[in-house]
PDB file of N, CA and C in Angstrom:
ATOM      1  N   UNK A  94      -9.215   3.350 -14.107  1.00  0.00           N
ATOM      2  CA  UNK A  94      -7.999   3.414 -14.741  1.00  0.00           C
ATOM      3  C   UNK A  94      -6.803   4.146 -14.225  1.00  0.00           C
ATOM      4  N   UNK A  95      -5.367   3.569 -13.486  1.00  0.00           N
ATOM      5  CA  UNK A  95      -4.496   4.804 -12.756  1.00  0.00           C
ATOM      6  C   UNK A  95      -3.182   4.654 -13.666  1.00  0.00           C
ATOM      7  N   UNK A  96      -2.830   5.382 -14.465  1.00  0.00           N
ATOM      8  CA  UNK A  96      -1.554   6.197 -15.598  1.00  0.00           C
ATOM      9  C   UNK A  96      -0.771   6.878 -14.218  1.00  0.00           C
ATOM     10  N   UNK A  97       0.876   5.591 -13.985  1.00  0.00           N
ATOM     11  CA  UNK A  97       1.453   6.958 -12.969  1.00  0.00           C
ATOM     12  C   UNK A  97       3.206   7.016 -14.158  1.00  0.00           C
ATOM     13  N   UNK A  98       3.327   8.032 -14.304  1.00  0.00           N
ATOM     14  CA  UNK A  98       4.989   8.404 -14.689  1.00  0.00           C
ATOM     15  C   UNK A  98       5.905   7.540 -13.774  1.00  0.00           C
ATOM     16  N   UNK A  99       7.131   6.972 -14.289  1.00  0.00           N
ATOM     17  CA  UNK A  99       7.670   6.877 -12.849  1.00  0.00           C
ATOM     18  C   UNK A  99       9.148   6.860 -13.268  1.00  0.00           C
ATOM     19  N   UNK A 100      10.537   6.782 -12.755  1.00  0.00           N
ATOM     20  CA  UNK A 100      11.490   6.650 -13.368  1.00  0.00           C
ATOM     21  C   UNK A 100      11.720   5.842 -13.859  1.00  0.00           C
ATOM     22  N   UNK A 101      13.238   5.498 -14.473  1.00  0.00           N
ATOM     23  CA  UNK A 101      13.954   3.817 -14.719  1.00  0.00           C
ATOM     24  C   UNK A 101      14.601   3.223 -13.226  1.00  0.00           C
ATOM     25  N   UNK A 102      14.732   3.883 -12.106  1.00  0.00           N
ATOM     26  CA  UNK A 102      14.915   3.662 -10.605  1.00  0.00           C
ATOM     27  C   UNK A 102      14.542   2.505  -9.995  1.00  0.00           C
ATOM     28  N   UNK A 103      13.629   3.906 -10.088  1.00  0.00           N
ATOM     29  CA  UNK A 103      11.819   3.218  -9.533  1.00  0.00           C
ATOM     30  C   UNK A 103      11.561   1.503 -10.042  1.00  0.00           C
ATOM     31  N   UNK A 104      11.162   2.056 -11.248  1.00  0.00           N
ATOM     32  CA  UNK A 104      10.965   0.914 -12.057  1.00  0.00           C
ATOM     33  C   UNK A 104      11.397  -0.357 -11.697  1.00  0.00           C
ATOM     34  N   UNK A 105      13.195  -0.233 -11.605  1.00  0.00           N
ATOM     35  CA  UNK A 105      13.567  -1.298 -11.433  1.00  0.00           C
ATOM     36  C   UNK A 105      13.404  -2.003 -10.173  1.00  0.00           C
ATOM     37  N   UNK A 106      13.414  -1.044  -9.650  1.00  0.00           N
ATOM     38  CA  UNK A 106      12.892  -1.721  -8.292  1.00  0.00           C
ATOM     39  C   UNK A 106      11.956  -2.251  -7.915  1.00  0.00           C
ATOM     40  N   UNK A 107      11.018  -1.607  -8.851  1.00  0.00           N
ATOM     41  CA  UNK A 107       9.791  -2.595  -8.612  1.00  0.00           C
ATOM     42  C   UNK A 107       9.330  -3.820  -9.382  1.00  0.00           C
ATOM     43  N   UNK A 108      10.692  -3.806 -10.012  1.00  0.00           N
ATOM     44  CA  UNK A 108       9.996  -5.130 -11.486  1.00  0.00           C
ATOM     45  C   UNK A 108      10.911  -6.140 -10.308  1.00  0.00           C
ATOM     46  N   UNK A 109      12.195  -5.875  -9.391  1.00  0.00           N
ATOM     47  CA  UNK A 109      12.625  -6.675  -8.698  1.00  0.00           C
ATOM     48  C   UNK A 109      11.982  -7.425  -7.295  1.00  0.00           C
ATOM     49  N   UNK A 110      10.938  -6.192  -7.297  1.00  0.00           N
ATOM     50  CA  UNK A 110      10.493  -6.721  -6.200  1.00  0.00           C
ATOM     51  C   UNK A 110       9.823  -7.054  -6.496  1.00  0.00           C
ATOM     52  N   UNK A 111       8.403  -6.906  -7.905  1.00  0.00           N
ATOM     53  CA  UNK A 111       7.469  -8.128  -8.575  1.00  0.00           C
ATOM     54  C   UNK A 111       8.112  -9.275  -8.397  1.00  0.00           C
ATOM     55  N   UNK A 112       8.869  -9.277  -8.820  1.00  0.00           N
ATOM     56  CA  UNK A 112       9.777 -10.512  -9.223  1.00  0.00           C
ATOM     57  C   UNK A 112       9.466 -12.066  -8.297  1.00  0.00           C
ATOM     58  N   UNK A 113      10.009 -11.920  -6.977  1.00  0.00           N
ATOM     59  CA  UNK A 113      10.250 -11.885  -5.903  1.00  0.00           C
ATOM     60  C   UNK A 113       9.262 -11.765  -5.716  1.00  0.00           C
ATOM     61  N   UNK A 114       8.368 -11.772  -5.497  1.00  0.00           N
ATOM     62  CA  UNK A 114       6.686 -13.168  -5.268  1.00  0.00           C
ATOM     63  C   UNK A 114       6.456 -13.052  -6.864  1.00  0.00           C
ATOM     64  N   UNK A 115       6.785 -13.696  -7.898  1.00  0.00           N
ATOM     65  CA  UNK A 115       5.952 -14.432  -8.824  1.00  0.00           C
ATOM     66  C   UNK A 115       5.134 -12.698  -9.711  1.00  0.00           C
ATOM     67  N   UNK A 116       4.871 -11.885  -8.957  1.00  0.00           N
ATOM     68  CA  UNK A 116       4.089 -10.895  -9.970  1.00  0.00           C
ATOM     69  C   UNK A 116       4.625 -10.022 -10.753  1.00  0.00           C
ATOM     70  N   UNK A 117       3.210  -9.373 -11.169  1.00  0.00           N
ATOM     71  CA  UNK A 117       3.381  -8.428 -12.525  1.00  0.00           C
ATOM     72  C   UNK A 117       3.578  -6.517 -11.757  1.00  0.00           C
ATOM     73  N   UNK A 118       4.389  -6.113 -12.376  1.00  0.00           N
ATOM     74  CA  UNK A 118       4.594  -4.647 -11.368  1.00  0.00           C
ATOM     75  C   UNK A 118       3.648  -4.483 -11.358  1.00  0.00           C
ATOM     76  N   UNK A 119       2.035  -4.269 -12.552  1.00  0.00           N
ATOM     77  CA  UNK A 119       0.974  -3.007 -12.313  1.00  0.00           C
ATOM     78  C   UNK A 119       0.036  -4.269 -10.892  1.00  0.00           C
ATOM     79  N   UNK A 120       0.888  -5.476 -10.706  1.00  0.00           N
ATOM     80  CA  UNK A 120      -0.058  -6.068  -9.463  1.00  0.00           C
ATOM     81  C   UNK A 120       0.304  -6.377  -8.280  1.00  0.00           C
ATOM     82  N   UNK A 121       1.851  -5.804  -8.222  1.00  0.00           N
ATOM     83  CA  UNK A 121       3.012  -5.857  -7.203  1.00  0.00           C
ATOM     84  C   UNK A 121       1.951  -4.282  -6.724  1.00  0.00           C
ATOM     85  N   UNK A 122       2.121  -3.222  -7.359  1.00  0.00           N
ATOM     86  CA  UNK A 122       2.056  -1.586  -7.323  1.00  0.00           C
ATOM     87  C   UNK A 122       0.214  -1.293  -6.714  1.00  0.00           C
ATOM     88  N   UNK A 123      -0.204  -2.699  -7.961  1.00  0.00           N
ATOM     89  CA  UNK A 123      -1.968  -2.336  -6.968  1.00  0.00           C
ATOM     90  C   UNK A 123      -1.619  -2.704  -5.421  1.00  0.00           C
ATOM     91  N   UNK A 124      -1.528  -3.783  -5.253  1.00  0.00           N
ATOM     92  CA  UNK A 124      -1.743  -4.536  -4.311  1.00  0.00           C
ATOM     93  C   UNK A 124      -1.038  -4.295  -2.880  1.00  0.00           C
ATOM     94  N   UNK A 125      -0.465  -3.605  -3.384  1.00  0.00           N
ATOM     95  CA  UNK A 125       0.759  -2.065  -2.275  1.00  0.00           C
ATOM     96  C   UNK A 125      -0.313  -0.766  -2.103  1.00  0.00           C
ATOM     97  N   UNK A 126      -1.039  -0.496  -3.406  1.00  0.00           N
ATOM     98  CA  UNK A 126      -2.099   0.045  -2.719  1.00  0.00           C
ATOM     99  C   UNK A 126      -3.008  -0.210  -2.290  1.00  0.00           C
ATOM    100  N   UNK A 127      -3.598  -1.424  -2.263  1.00  0.00           N
ATOM    101  CA  UNK A 127      -4.518  -1.735  -1.219  1.00  0.00           C
ATOM    102  C   UNK A 127      -3.821  -1.776  -0.098  1.00  0.00           C
ATOM    103  N   UNK A 128      -2.491  -2.536   0.233  1.00  0.00           N
ATOM    104  CA  UNK A 128      -2.378  -2.806   1.661  1.00  0.00           C
ATOM    105  C   UNK A 128      -2.210  -1.716   2.989  1.00  0.00           C
ATOM    106  N   UNK A 129      -2.058  -0.341   1.319  1.00  0.00           N
ATOM    107  CA  UNK A 129      -1.968   0.698   2.555  1.00  0.00           C
ATOM    108  C   UNK A 129      -3.582   1.773   2.933  1.00  0.00           C
ATOM    109  N   UNK A 130      -4.235   0.971   2.039  1.00  0.00           N
ATOM    110  CA  UNK A 130      -5.368   1.880   2.283  1.00  0.00           C
ATOM    111  C   UNK A 130      -6.434   0.779   3.633  1.00  0.00           C
ATOM    112  N   UNK A 131      -5.667  -0.152   3.823  1.00  0.00           N
ATOM    113  CA  UNK A 131      -6.354  -1.118   4.680  1.00  0.00           C
ATOM    114  C   UNK A 131      -5.575  -0.455   5.516  1.00  0.00           C
ATOM    115  N   UNK A 132      -4.851  -0.622   5.464  1.00  0.00           N
ATOM    116  CA  UNK A 132      -3.083  -0.319   7.200  1.00  0.00           C
ATOM    117  C   UNK A 132      -4.075   1.335   7.991  1.00  0.00           C
ATOM    118  N   UNK A 133      -4.181   2.259   6.569  1.00  0.00           N
ATOM    119  CA  UNK A 133      -5.077   3.154   6.711  1.00  0.00           C
ATOM    120  C   UNK A 133      -6.292   3.134   7.539  1.00  0.00           C
ATOM    121  N   UNK A 134      -7.068   2.044   7.668  1.00  0.00           N
ATOM    122  CA  UNK A 134      -8.786   2.358   7.448  1.00  0.00           C
ATOM    123  C   UNK A 134      -8.534   1.553   8.293  1.00  0.00           C
ATOM    124  N   UNK A 135      -7.375   0.764   8.963  1.00  0.00           N
ATOM    125  CA  UNK A 135      -7.398  -0.106   9.772  1.00  0.00           C
ATOM    126  C   UNK A 135      -7.417   0.733  11.370  1.00  0.00           C
ATOM    127  N   UNK A 136      -6.094   1.649  11.072  1.00  0.00           N
ATOM    128  CA  UNK A 136      -5.510   2.472  12.151  1.00  0.00           C
ATOM    129  C   UNK A 136      -6.818   3.663  12.761  1.00  0.00           C
ATOM    130  N   UNK A 137      -7.464   4.015  11.533  1.00  0.00           N
ATOM    131  CA  UNK A 137      -8.404   4.765  11.643  1.00  0.00           C
ATOM    132  C   UNK A 137      -9.979   4.335  12.334  1.00  0.00           C
ATOM    133  N   UNK A 138      -9.411   3.970  12.486  1.00  0.00           N
ATOM    134  CA  UNK A 138     -10.692   2.233  13.194  1.00  0.00           C
ATOM    135  C   UNK A 138      -9.995   2.098  14.393  1.00  0.00           C
ATOM    136  N   UNK A 139      -9.227   1.676  14.795  1.00  0.00           N
ATOM    137  CA  UNK A 139      -8.664   1.366  16.248  1.00  0.00           C
ATOM    138  C   UNK A 139      -8.242   2.894  16.678  1.00  0.00           C
ATOM    139  N   UNK A 140      -8.390   3.797  16.281  1.00  0.00           N
ATOM    140  CA  UNK A 140      -8.629   5.635  16.830  1.00  0.00           C
ATOM    141  C   UNK A 140      -9.355   5.565  16.845  1.00  0.00           C
ATOM    142  N   UNK A 141     -10.616   5.795  16.187  1.00  0.00           N
ATOM    143  CA  UNK A 141     -12.443   5.681  16.522  1.00  0.00           C
ATOM    144  C   UNK A 141     -12.639   5.085  18.158  1.00  0.00           C
ATOM    145  N   UNK A 142     -12.004   3.986  18.047  1.00  0.00           N
ATOM    146  CA  UNK A 142     -13.211   3.160  18.850  1.00  0.00           C
ATOM    147  C   UNK A 142     -11.617   3.600  20.649  1.00  0.00           C
ATOM    148  N   UNK A 143     -10.857   3.393  20.228  1.00  0.00           N
ATOM    149  CA  UNK A 143      -9.897   4.308  21.749  1.00  0.00           C
ATOM    150  C   UNK A 143     -10.798   5.633  21.774  1.00  0.00           C
ATOM    151  N   UNK A 144     -11.547   6.874  21.041  1.00  0.00           N
ATOM    152  CA  UNK A 144     -12.374   7.493  21.623  1.00  0.00           C
ATOM    153  C   UNK A 144     -12.963   6.891  22.391  1.00  0.00           C
ATOM    154  N   UNK A 145     -13.632   6.121  21.387  1.00  0.00           N
ATOM    155  CA  UNK A 145     -15.108   5.738  21.964  1.00  0.00           C
ATOM    156  C   UNK A 145     -15.178   5.504  23.300  1.00  0.00           C
ATOM    157  N   UNK A 146     -13.835   3.980  23.762  1.00  0.00           N
ATOM    158  CA  UNK A 146     -13.763   3.734  24.877  1.00  0.00           C
ATOM    159  C   UNK A 146     -12.636   4.503  25.677  1.00  0.00           C
ATOM    160  N   UNK A 147     -12.645   6.729  25.295  1.00  0.00           N
ATOM    161  CA  UNK A 147     -11.503   6.648  26.244  1.00  0.00           C
ATOM    162  C   UNK A 147     -10.455   6.053  26.770  1.00  0.00           C
ATOM    163  N   UNK A 148     -10.111   5.645  25.412  1.00  0.00           N
ATOM    164  CA  UNK A 148      -8.443   4.776  26.258  1.00  0.00           C
ATOM    165  C   UNK A 148      -7.431   5.687  25.485  1.00  0.00           C
ATOM    166  N   UNK A 149      -5.948   6.341  26.124  1.00  0.00           N
ATOM    167  CA  UNK A 149      -4.757   6.958  26.234  1.00  0.00           C
ATOM    168  C   UNK A 149      -4.279   6.821  25.764  1.00  0.00           C
TER     169      UNK A 149
END
């Protein structure tokens, strides 16, 4: 379980973005976190591959 405290302005922006996608705020935040985590893991894999092959 994850609990967040956010201010009213941020919550309203999140509600708007989630509504555009037909999602709840909770689902929108979770998917955003998952996407960011994937991006970080993908970038780490690319960097490791470049080090392995000696690409600069």
